[in-house]
XYZ file of N, CA, C and O in Angstrom:
332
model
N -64.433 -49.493 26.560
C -64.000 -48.773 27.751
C -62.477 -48.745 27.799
O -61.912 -49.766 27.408
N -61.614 -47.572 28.286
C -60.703 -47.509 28.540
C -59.764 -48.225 29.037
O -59.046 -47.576 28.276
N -59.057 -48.917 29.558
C -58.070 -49.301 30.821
C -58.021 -48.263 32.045
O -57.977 -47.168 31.484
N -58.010 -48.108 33.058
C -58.152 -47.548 34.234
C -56.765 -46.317 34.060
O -56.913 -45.109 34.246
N -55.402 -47.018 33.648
C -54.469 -46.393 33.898
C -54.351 -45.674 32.404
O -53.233 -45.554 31.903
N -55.811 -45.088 31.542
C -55.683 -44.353 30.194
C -57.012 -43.221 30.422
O -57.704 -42.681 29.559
N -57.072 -43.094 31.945
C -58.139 -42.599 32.338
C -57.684 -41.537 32.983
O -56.598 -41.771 33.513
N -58.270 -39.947 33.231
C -57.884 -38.475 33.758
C -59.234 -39.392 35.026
O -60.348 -39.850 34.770
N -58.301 -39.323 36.616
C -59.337 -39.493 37.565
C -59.353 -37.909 38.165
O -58.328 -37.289 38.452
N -60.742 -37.379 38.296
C -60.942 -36.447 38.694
C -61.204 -36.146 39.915
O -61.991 -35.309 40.359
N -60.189 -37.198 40.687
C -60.834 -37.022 42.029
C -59.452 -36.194 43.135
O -59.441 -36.262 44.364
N -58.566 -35.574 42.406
C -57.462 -34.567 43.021
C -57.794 -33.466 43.296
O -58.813 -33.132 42.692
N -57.438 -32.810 43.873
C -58.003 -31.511 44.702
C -58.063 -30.386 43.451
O -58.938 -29.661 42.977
N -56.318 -30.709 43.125
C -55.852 -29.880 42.103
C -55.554 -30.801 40.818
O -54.744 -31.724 40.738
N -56.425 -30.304 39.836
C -56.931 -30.781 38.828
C -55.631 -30.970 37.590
O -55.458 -31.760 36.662
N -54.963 -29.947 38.073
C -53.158 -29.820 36.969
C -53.879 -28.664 36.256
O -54.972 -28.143 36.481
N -52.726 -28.365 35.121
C -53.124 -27.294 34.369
C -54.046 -27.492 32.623
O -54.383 -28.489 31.985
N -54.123 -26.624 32.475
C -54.619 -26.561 30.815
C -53.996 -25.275 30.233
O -54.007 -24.108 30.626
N -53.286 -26.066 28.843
C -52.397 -24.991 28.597
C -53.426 -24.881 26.848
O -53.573 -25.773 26.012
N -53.939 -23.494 26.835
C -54.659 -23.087 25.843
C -53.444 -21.751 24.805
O -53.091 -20.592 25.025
N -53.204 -22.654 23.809
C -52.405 -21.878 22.634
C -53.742 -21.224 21.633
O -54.421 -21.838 20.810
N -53.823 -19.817 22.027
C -55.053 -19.116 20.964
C -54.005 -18.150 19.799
O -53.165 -17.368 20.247
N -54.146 -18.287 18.736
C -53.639 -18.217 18.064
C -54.656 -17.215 16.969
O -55.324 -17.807 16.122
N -54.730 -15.270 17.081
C -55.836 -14.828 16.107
C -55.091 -14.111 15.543
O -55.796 -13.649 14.646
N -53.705 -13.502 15.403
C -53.216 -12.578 14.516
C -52.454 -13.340 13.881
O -52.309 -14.364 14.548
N -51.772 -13.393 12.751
C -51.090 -13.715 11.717
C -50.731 -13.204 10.711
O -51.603 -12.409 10.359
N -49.603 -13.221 9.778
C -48.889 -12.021 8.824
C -49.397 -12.430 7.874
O -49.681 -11.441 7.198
N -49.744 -13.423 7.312
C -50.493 -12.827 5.896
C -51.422 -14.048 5.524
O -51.536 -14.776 4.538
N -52.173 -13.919 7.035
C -53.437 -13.979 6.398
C -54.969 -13.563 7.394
O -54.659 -13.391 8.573
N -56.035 -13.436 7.208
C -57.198 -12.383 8.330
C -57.075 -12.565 9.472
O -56.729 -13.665 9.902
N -57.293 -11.673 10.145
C -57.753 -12.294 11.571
C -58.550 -12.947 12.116
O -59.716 -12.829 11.739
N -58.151 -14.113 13.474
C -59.450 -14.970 13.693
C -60.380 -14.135 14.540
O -59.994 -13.777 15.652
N -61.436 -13.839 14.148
C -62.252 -12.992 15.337
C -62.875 -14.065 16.331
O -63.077 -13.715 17.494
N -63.171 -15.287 15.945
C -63.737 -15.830 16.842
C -62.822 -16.759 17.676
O -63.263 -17.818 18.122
N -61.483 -16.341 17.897
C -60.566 -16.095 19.371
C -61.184 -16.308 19.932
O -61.463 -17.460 20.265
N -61.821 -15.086 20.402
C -61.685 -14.698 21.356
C -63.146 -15.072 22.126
O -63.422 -14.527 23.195
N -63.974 -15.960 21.548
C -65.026 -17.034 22.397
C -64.021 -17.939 21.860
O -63.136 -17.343 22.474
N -63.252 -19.033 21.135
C -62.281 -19.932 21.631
C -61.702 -19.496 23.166
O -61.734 -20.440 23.956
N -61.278 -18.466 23.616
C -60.511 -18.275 24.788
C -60.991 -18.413 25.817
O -60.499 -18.927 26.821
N -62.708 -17.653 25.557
C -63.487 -17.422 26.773
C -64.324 -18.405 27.148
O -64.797 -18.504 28.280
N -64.553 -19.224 26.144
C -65.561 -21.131 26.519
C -64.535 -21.697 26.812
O -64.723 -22.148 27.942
N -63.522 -21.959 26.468
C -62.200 -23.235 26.852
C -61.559 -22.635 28.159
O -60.900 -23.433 28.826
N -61.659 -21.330 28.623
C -61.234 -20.779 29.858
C -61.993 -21.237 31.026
O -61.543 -21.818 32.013
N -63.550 -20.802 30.714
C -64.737 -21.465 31.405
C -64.743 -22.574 31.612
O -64.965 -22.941 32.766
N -64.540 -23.390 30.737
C -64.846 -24.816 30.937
C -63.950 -25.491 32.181
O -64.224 -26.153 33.182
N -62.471 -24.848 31.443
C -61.412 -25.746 32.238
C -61.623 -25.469 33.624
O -61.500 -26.365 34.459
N -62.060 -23.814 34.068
C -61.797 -23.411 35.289
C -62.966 -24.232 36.233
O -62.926 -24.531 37.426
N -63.968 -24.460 35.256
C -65.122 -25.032 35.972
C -64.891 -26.675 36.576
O -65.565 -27.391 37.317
N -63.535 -26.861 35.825
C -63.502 -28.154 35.980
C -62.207 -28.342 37.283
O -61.892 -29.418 37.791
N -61.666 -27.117 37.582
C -61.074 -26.877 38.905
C -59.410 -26.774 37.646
O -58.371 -26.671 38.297
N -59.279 -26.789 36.661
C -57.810 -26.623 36.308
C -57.688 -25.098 36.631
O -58.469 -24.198 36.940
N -56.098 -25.250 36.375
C -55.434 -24.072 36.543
C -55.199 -23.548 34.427
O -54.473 -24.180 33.659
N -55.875 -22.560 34.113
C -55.458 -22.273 32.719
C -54.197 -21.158 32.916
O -54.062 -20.120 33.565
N -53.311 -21.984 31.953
C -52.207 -20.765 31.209
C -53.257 -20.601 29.822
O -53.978 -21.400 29.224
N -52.944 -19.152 29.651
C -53.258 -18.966 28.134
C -51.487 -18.189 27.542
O -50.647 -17.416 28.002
N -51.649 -18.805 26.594
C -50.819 -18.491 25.457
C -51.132 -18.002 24.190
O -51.550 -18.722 23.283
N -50.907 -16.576 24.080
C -51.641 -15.661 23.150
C -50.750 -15.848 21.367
O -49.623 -16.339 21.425
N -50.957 -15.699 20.815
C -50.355 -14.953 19.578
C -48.298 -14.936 19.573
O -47.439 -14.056 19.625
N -48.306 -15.932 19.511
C -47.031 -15.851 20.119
C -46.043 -16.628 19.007
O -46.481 -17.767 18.850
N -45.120 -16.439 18.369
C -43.907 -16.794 17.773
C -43.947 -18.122 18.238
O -44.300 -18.415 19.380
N -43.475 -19.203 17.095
C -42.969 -20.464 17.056
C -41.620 -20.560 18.311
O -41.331 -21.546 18.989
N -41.098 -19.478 18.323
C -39.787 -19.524 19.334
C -40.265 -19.072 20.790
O -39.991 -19.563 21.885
N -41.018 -18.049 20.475
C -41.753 -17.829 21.922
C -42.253 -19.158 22.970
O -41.730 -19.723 23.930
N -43.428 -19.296 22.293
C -44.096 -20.569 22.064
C -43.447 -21.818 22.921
O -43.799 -22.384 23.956
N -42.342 -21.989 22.022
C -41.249 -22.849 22.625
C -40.761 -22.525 23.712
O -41.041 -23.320 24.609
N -39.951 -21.420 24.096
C -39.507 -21.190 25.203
C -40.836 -21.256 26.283
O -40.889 -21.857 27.356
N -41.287 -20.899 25.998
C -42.774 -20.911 27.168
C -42.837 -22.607 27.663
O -42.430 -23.096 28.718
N -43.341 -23.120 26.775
C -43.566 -24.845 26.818
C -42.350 -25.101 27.678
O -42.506 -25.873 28.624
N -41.085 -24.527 27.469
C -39.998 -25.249 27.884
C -39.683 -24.605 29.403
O -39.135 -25.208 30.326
N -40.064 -23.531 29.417
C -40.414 -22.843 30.231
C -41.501 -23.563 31.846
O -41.326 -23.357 33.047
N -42.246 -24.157 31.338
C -43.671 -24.752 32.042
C -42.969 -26.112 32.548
O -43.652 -26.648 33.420
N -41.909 -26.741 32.267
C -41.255 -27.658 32.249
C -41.735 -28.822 31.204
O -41.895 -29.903 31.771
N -42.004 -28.831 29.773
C -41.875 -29.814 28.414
C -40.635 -29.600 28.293
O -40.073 -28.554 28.615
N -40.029 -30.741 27.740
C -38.907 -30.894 27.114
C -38.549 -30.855 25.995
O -39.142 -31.773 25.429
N -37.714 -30.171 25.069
C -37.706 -29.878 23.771
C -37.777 -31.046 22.803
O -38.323 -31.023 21.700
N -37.121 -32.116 23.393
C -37.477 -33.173 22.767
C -38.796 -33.905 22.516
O -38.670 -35.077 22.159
N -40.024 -33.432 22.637
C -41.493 -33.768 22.974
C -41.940 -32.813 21.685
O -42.855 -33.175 20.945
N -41.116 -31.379 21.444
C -41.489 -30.828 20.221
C -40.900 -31.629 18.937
O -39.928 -30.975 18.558
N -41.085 -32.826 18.064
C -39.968 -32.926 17.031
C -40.804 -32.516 15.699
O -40.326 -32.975 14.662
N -42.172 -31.594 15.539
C -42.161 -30.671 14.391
C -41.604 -29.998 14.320
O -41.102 -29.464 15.309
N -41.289 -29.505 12.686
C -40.118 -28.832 12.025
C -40.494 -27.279 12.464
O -39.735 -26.313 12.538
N -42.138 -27.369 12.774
C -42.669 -25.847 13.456
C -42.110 -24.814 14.018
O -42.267 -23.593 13.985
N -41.096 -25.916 14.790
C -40.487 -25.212 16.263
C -39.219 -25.193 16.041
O -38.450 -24.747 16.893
């Protein structure tokens, strides 16, 4: 069992967010077709669970970043070479 304070208590009104990075186009290589049930079960789920979903589509390593940094993460929380 966990420790108490390594535990999500679900007992807040407002649940926080879920930030879903779907990721189906790409330059050289197929497209993911099955996105787009990744988007629509992990959308469901979260909403069912009272979160608030951002989705984040197809989006540039820099995009990406600014968004995150954007949402308030701190760039220092990214230290892959990804970003």
């Amino acid at each position: 069992a966990l420790p108490d304070d390594d535990r999500y208590l679900f007992q807040h009104k407002k649940r926080g967010f879920a930030v879903l990075i779907i990721n189906s186009e790409f330059d050289y290589q197929p497209e993911r077709g099955n996105a787009d049930w990744d988007r629509y079960y992990m959308s469901k789920m979260f909403q069912q669970l009272d979160f608030t979903v951002i989705l984040l589509e197809n989006l540039t390593s820099r995009k990406l970043l600014e968004k995150m940094i954007g949402m308030g993460f701190s760039k220092s929380r990214f230290a892959s070479p990804y970003f």
